Amino acid sequence: MDGQEQSVELTRSVMGGYFESEHSDVGVMADDVVFTVMATGDEHRGPEAVQGMLDYFYRVAFTATAEPQVTVFDVEHATWEGFFVGRHTGDFMGIAPTGKDVRVPLCVVYDLRDGKITAGRVYFEVPALMAQLGAT
C-alpha cells in the first residue's frame, strides 16, 4: 500500500467495504488468502476458491444473507459475529433442498496485512443448522 501503515481505520474501511458488498468483493483479498471452516478444517485457498465457498453457502445451497450483531476491529484483525439467515434451496451435505428457513450463529475472524484480507476462520454452528433442517 505504498508504505501505508496498517491502522485500525484502514482495517475498518477495508472490512466495511467487504461487508457492504455482502462478502462478494474479492478485490480486498490477498492472492494467498486462506479461509478455513473451523468445524471441518476445510481450507479454501485464493480469492476464487474463497468466492466459490461463499457463493455456495449464500447463493447455491441457501439463499441467504449475513445478519451482523457485533464487529470488532484492531490493527491486523477483524471479528464479525452474527447470523447466517436464509432458506435452504440447494443440496447441502447430502441433504436435498428442504425450503426451510434457517438462522444459524456465525462468527468469522479475519487477519489483514497491508489492507488485504489474508485469512478467515469461519465458526459456523453446523449442529444448529442440521437441527433446523431436520437432519439427525
mmCIF file of N, CA and C in Angstrom:
data_model
loop_
_atom_site.group_PDB
_atom_site.id
_atom_site.type_symbol
_atom_site.label_atom_id
_atom_site.label_comp_id
_atom_site.label_asym_id
_atom_site.label_seq_id
_atom_site.Cartn_x
_atom_site.Cartn_y
_atom_site.Cartn_z
ATOM 1 N N MET A 1 0.831 -1.195 0.000
ATOM 2 C CA MET A 1 0.000 0.000 0.000
ATOM 3 C C MET A 1 0.865 1.244 0.000
ATOM 4 N N ASP A 2 1.938 1.244 -0.766
ATOM 5 C CA ASP A 2 2.835 2.383 -0.888
ATOM 6 C C ASP A 2 3.348 2.838 0.472
ATOM 7 N N GLY A 3 3.756 1.892 1.299
ATOM 8 C CA GLY A 3 4.324 2.227 2.590
ATOM 9 C C GLY A 3 3.302 2.640 3.629
ATOM 10 N N GLN A 4 2.033 2.600 3.286
ATOM 11 C CA GLN A 4 0.991 2.995 4.233
ATOM 12 C C GLN A 4 0.929 1.973 5.363
ATOM 13 N N GLU A 5 1.022 2.455 6.574
ATOM 14 C CA GLU A 5 0.958 1.563 7.712
ATOM 15 C C GLU A 5 -0.460 1.050 7.900
ATOM 16 N N GLN A 6 -0.535 -0.181 8.376
ATOM 17 C CA GLN A 6 -1.824 -0.743 8.737
ATOM 18 C C GLN A 6 -2.322 0.017 9.963
ATOM 19 N N SER A 7 -3.590 0.314 9.990
ATOM 20 C CA SER A 7 -4.187 1.008 11.124
ATOM 21 C C SER A 7 -5.574 0.443 11.361
ATOM 22 N N VAL A 8 -6.104 0.744 12.529
ATOM 23 C CA VAL A 8 -7.472 0.321 12.830
ATOM 24 C C VAL A 8 -8.431 0.942 11.821
ATOM 25 N N GLU A 9 -8.188 2.185 11.431
ATOM 26 C CA GLU A 9 -9.066 2.859 10.480
ATOM 27 C C GLU A 9 -9.018 2.163 9.118
ATOM 28 N N LEU A 10 -7.818 1.751 8.692
ATOM 29 C CA LEU A 10 -7.694 1.035 7.424
ATOM 30 C C LEU A 10 -8.422 -0.306 7.496
ATOM 31 N N THR A 11 -8.230 -1.024 8.593
ATOM 32 C CA THR A 11 -8.918 -2.304 8.776
ATOM 33 C C THR A 11 -10.431 -2.100 8.725
ATOM 34 N N ARG A 12 -10.924 -1.098 9.437
ATOM 35 C CA ARG A 12 -12.365 -0.805 9.472
ATOM 36 C C ARG A 12 -12.871 -0.470 8.062
ATOM 37 N N SER A 13 -12.107 0.300 7.312
ATOM 38 C CA SER A 13 -12.502 0.691 5.962
ATOM 39 C C SER A 13 -12.540 -0.508 5.012
ATOM 40 N N VAL A 14 -11.485 -1.312 5.025
ATOM 41 C CA VAL A 14 -11.420 -2.493 4.160
ATOM 42 C C VAL A 14 -12.573 -3.446 4.477
ATOM 43 N N MET A 15 -12.753 -3.727 5.753
ATOM 44 C CA MET A 15 -13.783 -4.691 6.145
ATOM 45 C C MET A 15 -15.182 -4.123 5.933
ATOM 46 N N GLY A 16 -15.354 -2.822 6.159
ATOM 47 C CA GLY A 16 -16.657 -2.203 5.921
ATOM 48 C C GLY A 16 -17.079 -2.361 4.472
ATOM 49 N N GLY A 17 -16.156 -2.128 3.547
ATOM 50 C CA GLY A 17 -16.461 -2.319 2.126
ATOM 51 C C GLY A 17 -16.779 -3.763 1.800
ATOM 52 N N TYR A 18 -16.018 -4.663 2.392
ATOM 53 C CA TYR A 18 -16.253 -6.097 2.167
ATOM 54 C C TYR A 18 -17.630 -6.503 2.696
ATOM 55 N N PHE A 19 -17.973 -6.067 3.895
ATOM 56 C CA PHE A 19 -19.279 -6.404 4.465
ATOM 57 C C PHE A 19 -20.406 -5.806 3.627
ATOM 58 N N GLU A 20 -20.246 -4.555 3.192
ATOM 59 C CA GLU A 20 -21.275 -3.897 2.379
ATOM 60 C C GLU A 20 -21.475 -4.600 1.043
ATOM 61 N N SER A 21 -20.426 -5.246 0.529
ATOM 62 C CA SER A 21 -20.535 -5.978 -0.742
ATOM 63 C C SER A 21 -21.213 -7.333 -0.555
ATOM 64 N N GLU A 22 -21.680 -7.593 0.661
ATOM 65 C CA GLU A 22 -22.274 -8.884 1.023
ATOM 66 C C GLU A 22 -21.291 -10.020 0.745
ATOM 67 N N HIS A 23 -20.050 -9.783 1.139
ATOM 68 C CA HIS A 23 -18.977 -10.779 1.065
ATOM 69 C C HIS A 23 -18.656 -11.183 -0.367
ATOM 70 N N SER A 24 -18.797 -10.253 -1.315
ATOM 71 C CA SER A 24 -18.533 -10.602 -2.717
ATOM 72 C C SER A 24 -17.340 -9.858 -3.306
ATOM 73 N N ASP A 25 -16.751 -8.918 -2.577
ATOM 74 C CA ASP A 25 -15.632 -8.141 -3.105
ATOM 75 C C ASP A 25 -14.317 -8.860 -2.824
ATOM 76 N N VAL A 26 -13.899 -9.760 -3.746
ATOM 77 C CA VAL A 26 -12.648 -10.490 -3.553
ATOM 78 C C VAL A 26 -11.436 -9.606 -3.826
ATOM 79 N N GLY A 27 -11.648 -8.395 -4.321
ATOM 80 C CA GLY A 27 -10.553 -7.461 -4.543
ATOM 81 C C GLY A 27 -9.853 -7.049 -3.255
ATOM 82 N N VAL A 28 -10.502 -7.254 -2.109
ATOM 83 C CA VAL A 28 -9.883 -6.914 -0.828
ATOM 84 C C VAL A 28 -9.122 -8.090 -0.237
ATOM 85 N N MET A 29 -9.042 -9.191 -0.988
ATOM 86 C CA MET A 29 -8.343 -10.378 -0.501
ATOM 87 C C MET A 29 -6.947 -10.471 -1.103
ATOM 88 N N ALA A 30 -5.997 -10.888 -0.280
ATOM 89 C CA ALA A 30 -4.637 -11.135 -0.757
ATOM 90 C C ALA A 30 -4.661 -12.339 -1.704
ATOM 91 N N ASP A 31 -3.702 -12.390 -2.611
ATOM 92 C CA ASP A 31 -3.628 -13.511 -3.553
ATOM 93 C C ASP A 31 -3.500 -14.852 -2.849
ATOM 94 N N ASP A 32 -2.882 -14.858 -1.658
ATOM 95 C CA ASP A 32 -2.676 -16.108 -0.920
ATOM 96 C C ASP A 32 -3.659 -16.274 0.244
ATOM 97 N N VAL A 33 -4.802 -15.607 0.172
ATOM 98 C CA VAL A 33 -5.813 -15.694 1.229
ATOM 99 C C VAL A 33 -6.231 -17.146 1.452
ATOM 100 N N VAL A 34 -6.506 -17.480 2.716
ATOM 101 C CA VAL A 34 -6.999 -18.809 3.076
ATOM 102 C C VAL A 34 -8.162 -18.633 4.042
ATOM 103 N N PHE A 35 -9.316 -19.190 3.675
ATOM 104 C CA PHE A 35 -10.447 -19.249 4.588
ATOM 105 C C PHE A 35 -10.557 -20.693 5.059
ATOM 106 N N THR A 36 -10.698 -20.877 6.368
ATOM 107 C CA THR A 36 -10.809 -22.203 6.954
ATOM 108 C C THR A 36 -12.149 -22.327 7.660
ATOM 109 N N VAL A 37 -12.910 -23.356 7.326
ATOM 110 C CA VAL A 37 -14.141 -23.671 8.038
ATOM 111 C C VAL A 37 -13.704 -24.498 9.248
ATOM 112 N N MET A 38 -13.768 -23.907 10.415
ATOM 113 C CA MET A 38 -13.160 -24.498 11.597
ATOM 114 C C MET A 38 -13.824 -25.818 12.016
ATOM 115 N N ALA A 39 -15.111 -25.985 11.744
ATOM 116 C CA ALA A 39 -15.812 -27.214 12.136
ATOM 117 C C ALA A 39 -15.307 -28.432 11.374
ATOM 118 N N THR A 40 -14.818 -28.212 10.153
ATOM 119 C CA THR A 40 -14.394 -29.336 9.308
ATOM 120 C C THR A 40 -12.909 -29.312 8.971
ATOM 121 N N GLY A 41 -12.279 -28.149 9.128
ATOM 122 C CA GLY A 41 -10.888 -27.997 8.726
ATOM 123 C C GLY A 41 -10.719 -27.735 7.240
ATOM 124 N N ASP A 42 -11.829 -27.677 6.494
ATOM 125 C CA ASP A 42 -11.747 -27.412 5.050
ATOM 126 C C ASP A 42 -11.129 -26.043 4.814
ATOM 127 N N GLU A 43 -10.137 -25.998 3.910
ATOM 128 C CA GLU A 43 -9.480 -24.748 3.559
ATOM 129 C C GLU A 43 -9.813 -24.361 2.129
ATOM 130 N N HIS A 44 -10.010 -23.084 1.924
ATOM 131 C CA HIS A 44 -10.282 -22.528 0.602
ATOM 132 C C HIS A 44 -9.181 -21.503 0.357
ATOM 133 N N ARG A 45 -8.303 -21.806 -0.626
ATOM 134 C CA ARG A 45 -7.091 -21.011 -0.858
ATOM 135 C C ARG A 45 -7.209 -20.172 -2.112
ATOM 136 N N GLY A 46 -6.964 -18.882 -1.971
ATOM 137 C CA GLY A 46 -7.022 -17.941 -3.084
ATOM 138 C C GLY A 46 -8.395 -17.305 -3.186
ATOM 139 N N PRO A 47 -8.442 -16.090 -3.740
ATOM 140 C CA PRO A 47 -9.716 -15.360 -3.836
ATOM 141 C C PRO A 47 -10.811 -16.122 -4.580
ATOM 142 N N GLU A 48 -10.475 -16.811 -5.662
ATOM 143 C CA GLU A 48 -11.507 -17.547 -6.409
ATOM 144 C C GLU A 48 -12.106 -18.675 -5.587
ATOM 145 N N ALA A 49 -11.262 -19.415 -4.870
ATOM 146 C CA ALA A 49 -11.758 -20.517 -4.041
ATOM 147 C C ALA A 49 -12.627 -19.994 -2.898
ATOM 148 N N VAL A 50 -12.189 -18.884 -2.287
ATOM 149 C CA VAL A 50 -12.987 -18.285 -1.211
ATOM 150 C C VAL A 50 -14.331 -17.828 -1.765
ATOM 151 N N GLN A 51 -14.308 -17.176 -2.927
ATOM 152 C CA GLN A 51 -15.556 -16.720 -3.530
ATOM 153 C C GLN A 51 -16.464 -17.898 -3.851
ATOM 154 N N GLY A 52 -15.897 -18.988 -4.320
ATOM 155 C CA GLY A 52 -16.685 -20.185 -4.604
ATOM 156 C C GLY A 52 -17.362 -20.727 -3.361
ATOM 157 N N MET A 53 -16.636 -20.758 -2.249
ATOM 158 C CA MET A 53 -17.214 -21.231 -0.992
ATOM 159 C C MET A 53 -18.340 -20.314 -0.541
ATOM 160 N N LEU A 54 -18.115 -19.001 -0.627
ATOM 161 C CA LEU A 54 -19.149 -18.047 -0.219
ATOM 162 C C LEU A 54 -20.375 -18.137 -1.126
ATOM 163 N N ASP A 55 -20.157 -18.249 -2.437
ATOM 164 C CA ASP A 55 -21.278 -18.397 -3.375
ATOM 165 C C ASP A 55 -22.085 -19.642 -3.065
ATOM 166 N N TYR A 56 -21.382 -20.739 -2.775
ATOM 167 C CA TYR A 56 -22.069 -21.995 -2.452
ATOM 168 C C TYR A 56 -22.997 -21.799 -1.247
ATOM 169 N N PHE A 57 -22.486 -21.200 -0.177
ATOM 170 C CA PHE A 57 -23.296 -21.029 1.030
ATOM 171 C C PHE A 57 -24.418 -20.013 0.849
ATOM 172 N N TYR A 58 -24.127 -18.876 0.211
ATOM 173 C CA TYR A 58 -25.097 -17.780 0.155
ATOM 174 C C TYR A 58 -26.019 -17.810 -1.055
ATOM 175 N N ARG A 59 -25.646 -18.531 -2.125
ATOM 176 C CA ARG A 59 -26.449 -18.460 -3.346
ATOM 177 C C ARG A 59 -26.779 -19.803 -3.984
ATOM 178 N N VAL A 60 -26.135 -20.890 -3.555
ATOM 179 C CA VAL A 60 -26.391 -22.204 -4.150
ATOM 180 C C VAL A 60 -27.148 -23.102 -3.170
ATOM 181 N N ALA A 61 -26.506 -23.480 -2.086
ATOM 182 C CA ALA A 61 -27.152 -24.359 -1.108
ATOM 183 C C ALA A 61 -28.254 -23.622 -0.341
ATOM 184 N N PHE A 62 -28.067 -22.331 -0.196
ATOM 185 C CA PHE A 62 -29.032 -21.487 0.510
ATOM 186 C C PHE A 62 -29.197 -20.181 -0.262
ATOM 187 N N THR A 63 -30.329 -19.552 -0.083
ATOM 188 C CA THR A 63 -30.489 -18.162 -0.487
ATOM 189 C C THR A 63 -30.441 -17.419 0.836
ATOM 190 N N ALA A 64 -29.280 -16.786 1.111
ATOM 191 C CA ALA A 64 -29.051 -16.310 2.471
ATOM 192 C C ALA A 64 -28.305 -14.984 2.491
ATOM 193 N N THR A 65 -28.337 -14.386 3.655
ATOM 194 C CA THR A 65 -27.582 -13.172 3.935
ATOM 195 C C THR A 65 -26.888 -13.346 5.292
ATOM 196 N N ALA A 66 -25.983 -12.441 5.568
ATOM 197 C CA ALA A 66 -25.308 -12.409 6.863
ATOM 198 C C ALA A 66 -25.874 -11.237 7.649
ATOM 199 N N GLU A 67 -26.409 -11.528 8.812
ATOM 200 C CA GLU A 67 -27.016 -10.504 9.667
ATOM 201 C C GLU A 67 -26.059 -10.180 10.810
ATOM 202 N N PRO A 68 -25.413 -9.014 10.765
ATOM 203 C CA PRO A 68 -24.402 -8.695 11.780
ATOM 204 C C PRO A 68 -25.002 -8.385 13.145
ATOM 205 N N GLN A 69 -24.245 -8.753 14.181
ATOM 206 C CA GLN A 69 -24.587 -8.399 15.552
ATOM 207 C C GLN A 69 -23.462 -7.584 16.178
ATOM 208 N N VAL A 70 -22.207 -8.072 16.022
ATOM 209 C CA VAL A 70 -21.054 -7.420 16.626
ATOM 210 C C VAL A 70 -19.893 -7.458 15.637
ATOM 211 N N THR A 71 -19.213 -6.343 15.457
ATOM 212 C CA THR A 71 -17.959 -6.317 14.713
ATOM 213 C C THR A 71 -16.914 -5.640 15.591
ATOM 214 N N VAL A 72 -15.706 -6.188 15.566
ATOM 215 C CA VAL A 72 -14.603 -5.663 16.357
ATOM 216 C C VAL A 72 -13.395 -5.555 15.437
ATOM 217 N N PHE A 73 -12.662 -4.453 15.543
ATOM 218 C CA PHE A 73 -11.508 -4.212 14.686
ATOM 219 C C PHE A 73 -10.284 -3.892 15.526
ATOM 220 N N ASP A 74 -9.122 -4.391 15.084
ATOM 221 C CA ASP A 74 -7.856 -3.873 15.587
ATOM 222 C C ASP A 74 -6.938 -3.698 14.388
ATOM 223 N N VAL A 75 -5.673 -3.502 14.612
ATOM 224 C CA VAL A 75 -4.761 -3.147 13.530
ATOM 225 C C VAL A 75 -4.692 -4.221 12.443
ATOM 226 N N GLU A 76 -4.646 -5.485 12.809
ATOM 227 C CA GLU A 76 -4.485 -6.542 11.809
ATOM 228 C C GLU A 76 -5.575 -7.610 11.850
ATOM 229 N N HIS A 77 -6.701 -7.304 12.523
ATOM 230 C CA HIS A 77 -7.756 -8.297 12.666
ATOM 231 C C HIS A 77 -9.134 -7.631 12.658
ATOM 232 N N ALA A 78 -10.105 -8.423 12.265
ATOM 233 C CA ALA A 78 -11.499 -8.024 12.402
ATOM 234 C C ALA A 78 -12.274 -9.268 12.807
ATOM 235 N N THR A 79 -13.259 -9.075 13.635
ATOM 236 C CA THR A 79 -14.131 -10.175 14.038
ATOM 237 C C THR A 79 -15.561 -9.762 13.745
ATOM 238 N N TRP A 80 -16.262 -10.650 13.060
ATOM 239 C CA TRP A 80 -17.661 -10.431 12.709
ATOM 240 C C TRP A 80 -18.463 -11.541 13.365
ATOM 241 N N GLU A 81 -19.489 -11.165 14.123
ATOM 242 C CA GLU A 81 -20.371 -12.147 14.744
ATOM 243 C C GLU A 81 -21.801 -11.791 14.400
ATOM 244 N N GLY A 82 -22.568 -12.793 14.068
ATOM 245 C CA GLY A 82 -23.964 -12.561 13.742
ATOM 246 C C GLY A 82 -24.657 -13.855 13.391
ATOM 247 N N PHE A 83 -25.525 -13.767 12.383
ATOM 248 C CA PHE A 83 -26.316 -14.929 11.990
ATOM 249 C C PHE A 83 -26.303 -15.093 10.480
ATOM 250 N N PHE A 84 -26.257 -16.322 10.057
ATOM 251 C CA PHE A 84 -26.464 -16.732 8.675
ATOM 252 C C PHE A 84 -27.962 -16.966 8.575
ATOM 253 N N VAL A 85 -28.655 -16.184 7.738
ATOM 254 C CA VAL A 85 -30.115 -16.205 7.694
ATOM 255 C C VAL A 85 -30.568 -16.440 6.258
ATOM 256 N N GLY A 86 -31.408 -17.435 6.060
ATOM 257 C CA GLY A 86 -31.896 -17.673 4.709
ATOM 258 C C GLY A 86 -32.785 -18.886 4.597
ATOM 259 N N ARG A 87 -32.849 -19.400 3.373
ATOM 260 C CA ARG A 87 -33.695 -20.550 3.047
ATOM 261 C C ARG A 87 -32.837 -21.607 2.360
ATOM 262 N N HIS A 88 -33.055 -22.863 2.729
ATOM 263 C CA HIS A 88 -32.322 -24.000 2.159
ATOM 264 C C HIS A 88 -32.894 -24.305 0.770
ATOM 265 N N THR A 89 -32.115 -23.951 -0.275
ATOM 266 C CA THR A 89 -32.617 -24.048 -1.650
ATOM 267 C C THR A 89 -31.803 -24.987 -2.539
ATOM 268 N N GLY A 90 -30.728 -25.566 -2.015
ATOM 269 C CA GLY A 90 -29.895 -26.467 -2.811
ATOM 270 C C GLY A 90 -29.320 -27.561 -1.942
ATOM 271 N N ASP A 91 -28.683 -28.534 -2.573
ATOM 272 C CA ASP A 91 -28.091 -29.641 -1.827
ATOM 273 C C ASP A 91 -27.039 -29.120 -0.848
ATOM 274 N N PHE A 92 -27.087 -29.613 0.386
ATOM 275 C CA PHE A 92 -26.099 -29.255 1.393
ATOM 276 C C PHE A 92 -25.757 -30.478 2.209
ATOM 277 N N MET A 93 -24.500 -30.893 2.153
ATOM 278 C CA MET A 93 -24.021 -32.058 2.905
ATOM 279 C C MET A 93 -24.915 -33.278 2.672
ATOM 280 N N GLY A 94 -25.327 -33.465 1.429
ATOM 281 C CA GLY A 94 -26.148 -34.613 1.087
ATOM 282 C C GLY A 94 -27.624 -34.457 1.400
ATOM 283 N N ILE A 95 -28.022 -33.302 1.888
ATOM 284 C CA ILE A 95 -29.434 -33.053 2.205
ATOM 285 C C ILE A 95 -30.046 -32.283 1.040
ATOM 286 N N ALA A 96 -31.046 -32.878 0.417
ATOM 287 C CA ALA A 96 -31.748 -32.223 -0.689
ATOM 288 C C ALA A 96 -32.433 -30.959 -0.170
ATOM 289 N N PRO A 97 -32.687 -29.991 -1.047
ATOM 290 C CA PRO A 97 -33.334 -28.744 -0.611
ATOM 291 C C PRO A 97 -34.633 -29.014 0.139
ATOM 292 N N THR A 98 -34.762 -28.375 1.293
ATOM 293 C CA THR A 98 -35.968 -28.549 2.112
ATOM 294 C C THR A 98 -36.908 -27.353 2.018
ATOM 295 N N GLY A 99 -36.389 -26.203 1.576
ATOM 296 C CA GLY A 99 -37.183 -24.977 1.566
ATOM 297 C C GLY A 99 -37.350 -24.372 2.950
ATOM 298 N N LYS A 100 -36.682 -24.976 3.954
ATOM 299 C CA LYS A 100 -36.817 -24.475 5.322
ATOM 300 C C LYS A 100 -35.986 -23.214 5.521
ATOM 301 N N ASP A 101 -36.533 -22.316 6.344
ATOM 302 C CA ASP A 101 -35.803 -21.125 6.745
ATOM 303 C C ASP A 101 -34.816 -21.502 7.844
ATOM 304 N N VAL A 102 -33.640 -20.879 7.806
ATOM 305 C CA VAL A 102 -32.618 -21.142 8.814
ATOM 306 C C VAL A 102 -32.099 -19.828 9.371
ATOM 307 N N ARG A 103 -31.632 -19.916 10.593
ATOM 308 C CA ARG A 103 -30.988 -18.791 11.282
ATOM 309 C C ARG A 103 -29.906 -19.410 12.158
ATOM 310 N N VAL A 104 -28.653 -19.294 11.717
ATOM 311 C CA VAL A 104 -27.560 -20.042 12.326
ATOM 312 C C VAL A 104 -26.487 -19.084 12.847
ATOM 313 N N PRO A 105 -26.072 -19.260 14.107
ATOM 314 C CA PRO A 105 -24.983 -18.442 14.623
ATOM 315 C C PRO A 105 -23.717 -18.622 13.775
ATOM 316 N N LEU A 106 -23.028 -17.502 13.536
ATOM 317 C CA LEU A 106 -21.846 -17.492 12.682
ATOM 318 C C LEU A 106 -20.865 -16.463 13.227
ATOM 319 N N CYS A 107 -19.584 -16.821 13.232
ATOM 320 C CA CYS A 107 -18.540 -15.886 13.620
ATOM 321 C C CYS A 107 -17.367 -16.096 12.670
ATOM 322 N N VAL A 108 -16.789 -15.003 12.176
ATOM 323 C CA VAL A 108 -15.612 -15.083 11.315
ATOM 324 C C VAL A 108 -14.554 -14.145 11.874
ATOM 325 N N VAL A 109 -13.350 -14.675 12.031
ATOM 326 C CA VAL A 109 -12.204 -13.890 12.466
ATOM 327 C C VAL A 109 -11.302 -13.722 11.248
ATOM 328 N N TYR A 110 -11.009 -12.477 10.913
ATOM 329 C CA TYR A 110 -10.212 -12.152 9.736
ATOM 330 C C TYR A 110 -8.836 -11.648 10.155
ATOM 331 N N ASP A 111 -7.805 -12.020 9.383
ATOM 332 C CA ASP A 111 -6.466 -11.447 9.514
ATOM 333 C C ASP A 111 -6.244 -10.553 8.309
ATOM 334 N N LEU A 112 -5.600 -9.410 8.518
ATOM 335 C CA LEU A 112 -5.302 -8.480 7.425
ATOM 336 C C LEU A 112 -3.835 -8.087 7.445
ATOM 337 N N ARG A 113 -3.318 -7.820 6.267
ATOM 338 C CA ARG A 113 -1.957 -7.307 6.108
ATOM 339 C C ARG A 113 -1.964 -6.361 4.914
ATOM 340 N N ASP A 114 -1.409 -5.189 5.088
ATOM 341 C CA ASP A 114 -1.314 -4.206 4.001
ATOM 342 C C ASP A 114 -2.658 -3.935 3.333
ATOM 343 N N GLY A 115 -3.725 -3.857 4.141
ATOM 344 C CA GLY A 115 -5.034 -3.521 3.611
ATOM 345 C C GLY A 115 -5.721 -4.638 2.852
ATOM 346 N N LYS A 116 -5.255 -5.875 3.013
ATOM 347 C CA LYS A 116 -5.864 -7.024 2.330
ATOM 348 C C LYS A 116 -6.190 -8.112 3.350
ATOM 349 N N ILE A 117 -7.275 -8.829 3.120
ATOM 350 C CA ILE A 117 -7.626 -9.971 3.955
ATOM 351 C C ILE A 117 -6.696 -11.116 3.580
ATOM 352 N N THR A 118 -5.986 -11.665 4.569
ATOM 353 C CA THR A 118 -5.066 -12.776 4.320
ATOM 354 C C THR A 118 -5.615 -14.105 4.823
ATOM 355 N N ALA A 119 -6.558 -14.051 5.763
ATOM 356 C CA ALA A 119 -7.124 -15.290 6.303
ATOM 357 C C ALA A 119 -8.488 -15.010 6.910
ATOM 358 N N GLY A 120 -9.313 -16.045 6.904
ATOM 359 C CA GLY A 120 -10.596 -16.005 7.581
ATOM 360 C C GLY A 120 -10.818 -17.341 8.256
ATOM 361 N N ARG A 121 -11.179 -17.297 9.521
ATOM 362 C CA ARG A 121 -11.519 -18.517 10.252
ATOM 363 C C ARG A 121 -13.013 -18.464 10.526
ATOM 364 N N VAL A 122 -13.734 -19.399 9.918
ATOM 365 C CA VAL A 122 -15.196 -19.389 9.929
ATOM 366 C C VAL A 122 -15.700 -20.368 10.985
ATOM 367 N N TYR A 123 -16.404 -19.842 11.970
ATOM 368 C CA TYR A 123 -17.007 -20.653 13.028
ATOM 369 C C TYR A 123 -18.515 -20.668 12.765
ATOM 370 N N PHE A 124 -18.979 -21.769 12.193
ATOM 371 C CA PHE A 124 -20.368 -21.914 11.746
ATOM 372 C C PHE A 124 -20.994 -23.035 12.551
ATOM 373 N N GLU A 125 -22.105 -22.777 13.198
ATOM 374 C CA GLU A 125 -22.733 -23.751 14.087
ATOM 375 C C GLU A 125 -23.500 -24.813 13.293
ATOM 376 N N VAL A 126 -22.748 -25.787 12.783
ATOM 377 C CA VAL A 126 -23.328 -26.859 11.970
ATOM 378 C C VAL A 126 -24.419 -27.628 12.728
ATOM 379 N N PRO A 127 -24.238 -27.982 14.014
ATOM 380 C CA PRO A 127 -25.321 -28.693 14.709
ATOM 381 C C PRO A 127 -26.639 -27.907 14.724
ATOM 382 N N ALA A 128 -26.561 -26.592 14.902
ATOM 383 C CA ALA A 128 -27.779 -25.769 14.900
ATOM 384 C C ALA A 128 -28.429 -25.801 13.522
ATOM 385 N N LEU A 129 -27.602 -25.722 12.478
ATOM 386 C CA LEU A 129 -28.136 -25.779 11.112
ATOM 387 C C LEU A 129 -28.803 -27.117 10.854
ATOM 388 N N MET A 130 -28.134 -28.198 11.203
ATOM 389 C CA MET A 130 -28.686 -29.531 10.931
ATOM 390 C C MET A 130 -30.013 -29.738 11.671
ATOM 391 N N ALA A 131 -30.109 -29.249 12.887
ATOM 392 C CA ALA A 131 -31.369 -29.353 13.640
ATOM 393 C C ALA A 131 -32.476 -28.581 12.926
ATOM 394 N N GLN A 132 -32.141 -27.392 12.405
ATOM 395 C CA GLN A 132 -33.153 -26.579 11.725
ATOM 396 C C GLN A 132 -33.586 -27.217 10.397
ATOM 397 N N LEU A 133 -32.681 -27.990 9.779
ATOM 398 C CA LEU A 133 -33.032 -28.686 8.541
ATOM 399 C C LEU A 133 -33.750 -30.008 8.799
ATOM 400 N N GLY A 134 -33.816 -30.397 10.080
ATOM 401 C CA GLY A 134 -34.492 -31.647 10.427
ATOM 402 C C GLY A 134 -33.607 -32.868 10.232
ATOM 403 N N ALA A 135 -32.296 -32.659 10.113
ATOM 404 C CA ALA A 135 -31.361 -33.782 9.940
ATOM 405 C C ALA A 135 -31.002 -34.332 11.312
ATOM 406 N N THR A 136 -30.759 -35.622 11.357
ATOM 407 C CA THR A 136 -30.408 -36.231 12.643
ATOM 408 C C THR A 136 -28.919 -36.410 12.762
#
